[in-house]
């Protein structure tokens, strides 16, 4: 223990040799890490790619198929439009990547779209971005786990009745691994991510090699085309919908910008390089898969996925490599949830520090991750899985709108940032909350690119919201503003609390002139007398109070008090309705109403402390109820004098 | 307010003009009744018969059929044994009635078998009787409601998937009506009971009239006899099993002896007369139904009840009177639950006063009934209905064993009581806990009758336990001793607590020599300063403690304390693992370990009191956690100084 004398106050620093005990928690998530370990709890580019890209990469498993689905409504010939559409999507990917790469360097503290919007567009757009992203991360967990469970259930139909339980179990598993810390969860989840990446890359390379070698045929026994809502001709709206469906491949591109602090130093550089690598892989796979799918005449179908058709055509059958590809795809779908577990807690911690969500979310748990955010994400995702019975079809319309809204806001924010930068003098520096602005030449082009990106993602979001409105997108359209409202209410609470607790303009409190002590008792015994002794030390003005539901009992207490009460005044409150708490509260209220401003009232409660927890069931716990009721009365101090019985 | 001066102590009696507010509870169960109303909350013989006999009377709906079922295994001819068997059952009924009638007068406080066993056989048999009866009352609710639901479901098969929900709803309905008080629930439930009684009596009278008039035929289109386990000859064991099944008609005979205090004065007389009336009705109906059933060639079957066969034969078809009989039977089956709701709370209140079950069960609610007992019964019965999916077949083997065990114990107790009475001198009076003994001539015969009754009911209980052991009776055979064990553990707890709290041999406590005050704080603000002011009033020895997870935060607090801490010592506890509670508890423990015997330690906790309940979600509530943790450390006083923010 070290002592410093500062002015008139003694300040002791005390480092307790407290070691967290080993418990089931240690076994489950590992021994607690000291705060000083934080710099070691970071990840490099290789693990970072696995943690933050599984969401984005998993989307190549369904985005091309979703695009083909829409086009197929205009007949098989319309499928050829898929390749040019993919090129446009890749162009959008390039714009988003450039934009977020700049965001990562400009805002090294993480927070992505939220911070960009906060510093450049204002609180309302910032909270909108925050709410959209948080909602979308929750949905990502629910959707990706549900789709993984759907794959498992189609392989083992006997598990169908347990799909909700399976989904919840998967969420809890991913949660537990994430509670072990980002380094460990990254290491655990890196293998399946790279397994998927490897198998998918091999499939595309083999496919392309055989195509250009001329040996790639068409799909054998393709599934039949479901002629749902055939439109015949390719119109603008059809192309727009196909494009929108294809852009679901871009969800997850923002993930790294939210999670920069998880990277090893130099954080921004590592995060930026990881983002670029992720985008290259994502774009290549997307183009490759779409190109090959149209070449082999793959048919979008509920019965067999396009990936499966592609893999068996490329490998010429359902051999080992085919199985590896399918397994990898199933695993990556569940793994997409992991990116949410990396980002949701980080983003909500930033919002917590800003005071828009409960402050507890900024608390780092024993493994230095934001464990309450991880827990909250798991809880809400499990709730969604239970409510929607783990149905992907029911959940998917809610999905992706939030991400595209955050894309739009983040691009718009960056565009505005370029505008601000363009109007600085060369060499001038302006510090904002999350970044520093310096003049850069070429700001005009960058502003136009970001502005264009913002416009395109806005259109995509609107297409999503409109086409899926009746299928469930209305939930998100209603939910996001409600969440923003709640965030602002929470912010108001913290602000007003801080103002009222502030010591500015706080004078010295008046001295306590009178101290009244009230001692409620249900009987006269050793516990009561301990409390009486304590009460008399507090003040000379002690009143014992007994609520009587039974006159003979009251008489007994009166007689005993005669003997043991040390002359202290006893008030007996008759309770004709056999209520214990209410007459006592009414009596205390009566006294509180008549007190002087400099008078303090203390209730001394003799509190029975049981030896075993189950003993509690054998007592009325009136003391606890009294505490709860009195806590809501201003200016009344409650003192529990425990009496343990060994 | 009236003041009496007694010795040196002022005693004030204070009748608060507190009127319980109207709320949803008022709407649900009626306005609270003052204790003084208790004498008016009693029932007469007519309502008493309805309340306490529905359990017993409902058994005529199934007991004859259960008896015929067993006999049918030896062929239709064996059914004729039913009438002599019924005569034996009625003889047993007479013995039980005489016995309980004497019990009612001997033990006017109620409690039946429990009190008789307690005063004559000892604690262990008494608790066994108590546990058996309480278990059986719970089972009665579950079985009778489930069988009522089964009847409804066979009429409306569409309701089958909702049978558990229906069962729970019925239990909650009966519970709510019982919470309104015995007078009201008696009045509400009297109608269906008398409706059943009327329709069944008419059926039997019409049947007998037509039989002796010679116009009663045999059942038309009787259900086919299910030849399950046909044995061919009538052996002793078969007769014994048939007899045992028939005796289920006797369950409920004990009900009135447990509920004497519910009756209007003269309680014992009214209760006794009600018991005699109930037994006359029960015996008559049982004999009448069995006699007629054998005469009309009724076939025991799952497809159609014997009552239904009897009614349609007596009335010559399925007319109005037939329907009335069937409806009455369905209703009485559910109504049997009501008797349990009248008895379970009363019996458990008696056990609570004796200290064998939680004392709270002796508390009278706003309508002067033991509302916690009513709630506990409903909760456990609902749990059983959920666990057993409202299946009568699964529940019935658990049933009736408890009642017969209590019959055996009560008869044995009464026999022993006669023995004691026989050995008194004439005119001598001995007061026991529940009754007064006086010499009576003729005690020998009464002792033999009770002894014989005890033996017979013991045999019946054993037959039940053995024949149904594998179907589920083992649960009861295990459960009853476990419950008795729990009851004794609870008793031990109350006894040892009373001993340790006793003021006998209690000297004056040593004066408090030193008072240390510890003030944990998470920040320096108005709330903290209020608590500091209070702490300084308690003692000069105040230590403020801050647990630091963030060095920059700790520095800020140190600086502020400099300014506002009034020179009070501040200890900063470094928490490398970011734990808040544990380092503080370790520090407090350290101080507690080194204190002198005459030293008191008080923890003054500044407690934030939110304006809205949801504000609580936005704060860590560390103060609450601290309280909970400290309550289990002996001798540490906890004081909450609230700071409300308006």
PDB file of C-alpha atoms in Angstrom, chain B residues 67 70-71 85-86 88-90 92 237-248 250 456 459-460 464:
ATOM      1  CA  UNK B  67     -64.950 -52.004  -8.920  1.00  0.00           C
ATOM      2  CA  UNK B  70     -61.791 -55.611 -11.743  1.00  0.00           C
ATOM      3  CA  UNK B  71     -64.625 -58.076 -11.294  1.00  0.00           C
ATOM      4  CA  UNK B  85     -68.652 -55.578  -1.775  1.00  0.00           C
ATOM      5  CA  UNK B  86     -70.483 -52.236  -1.748  1.00  0.00           C
ATOM      6  CA  UNK B  88     -68.729 -53.827   3.030  1.00  0.00           C
ATOM      7  CA  UNK B  89     -67.547 -50.456   1.685  1.00  0.00           C
ATOM      8  CA  UNK B  90     -70.586 -48.780   3.204  1.00  0.00           C
ATOM      9  CA  UNK B  92     -66.290 -49.065   6.314  1.00  0.00           C
ATOM     10  CA  UNK B 237     -56.971 -61.247  -4.486  1.00  0.00           C
ATOM     11  CA  UNK B 238     -59.456 -60.277  -7.180  1.00  0.00           C
ATOM     12  CA  UNK B 239     -62.079 -59.479  -4.561  1.00  0.00           C
ATOM     13  CA  UNK B 240     -59.516 -57.507  -2.594  1.00  0.00           C
ATOM     14  CA  UNK B 241     -58.579 -55.450  -5.631  1.00  0.00           C
ATOM     15  CA  UNK B 242     -62.227 -54.845  -6.492  1.00  0.00           C
ATOM     16  CA  UNK B 243     -62.848 -53.822  -2.897  1.00  0.00           C
ATOM     17  CA  UNK B 244     -59.842 -51.482  -2.924  1.00  0.00           C
ATOM     18  CA  UNK B 245     -61.021 -49.881  -6.163  1.00  0.00           C
ATOM     19  CA  UNK B 246     -64.478 -49.434  -4.699  1.00  0.00           C
ATOM     20  CA  UNK B 247     -63.087 -47.740  -1.602  1.00  0.00           C
ATOM     21  CA  UNK B 248     -61.907 -44.810  -3.730  1.00  0.00           C
ATOM     22  CA  UNK B 250     -64.345 -42.965   0.487  1.00  0.00           C
ATOM     23  CA  UNK B 456     -58.943 -52.242   7.013  1.00  0.00           C
ATOM     24  CA  UNK B 459     -54.924 -53.152   3.965  1.00  0.00           C
ATOM     25  CA  UNK B 460     -56.593 -51.013   1.306  1.00  0.00           C
ATOM     26  CA  UNK B 464     -53.163 -49.726  -3.730  1.00  0.00           C
TER      27      UNK B 464
END
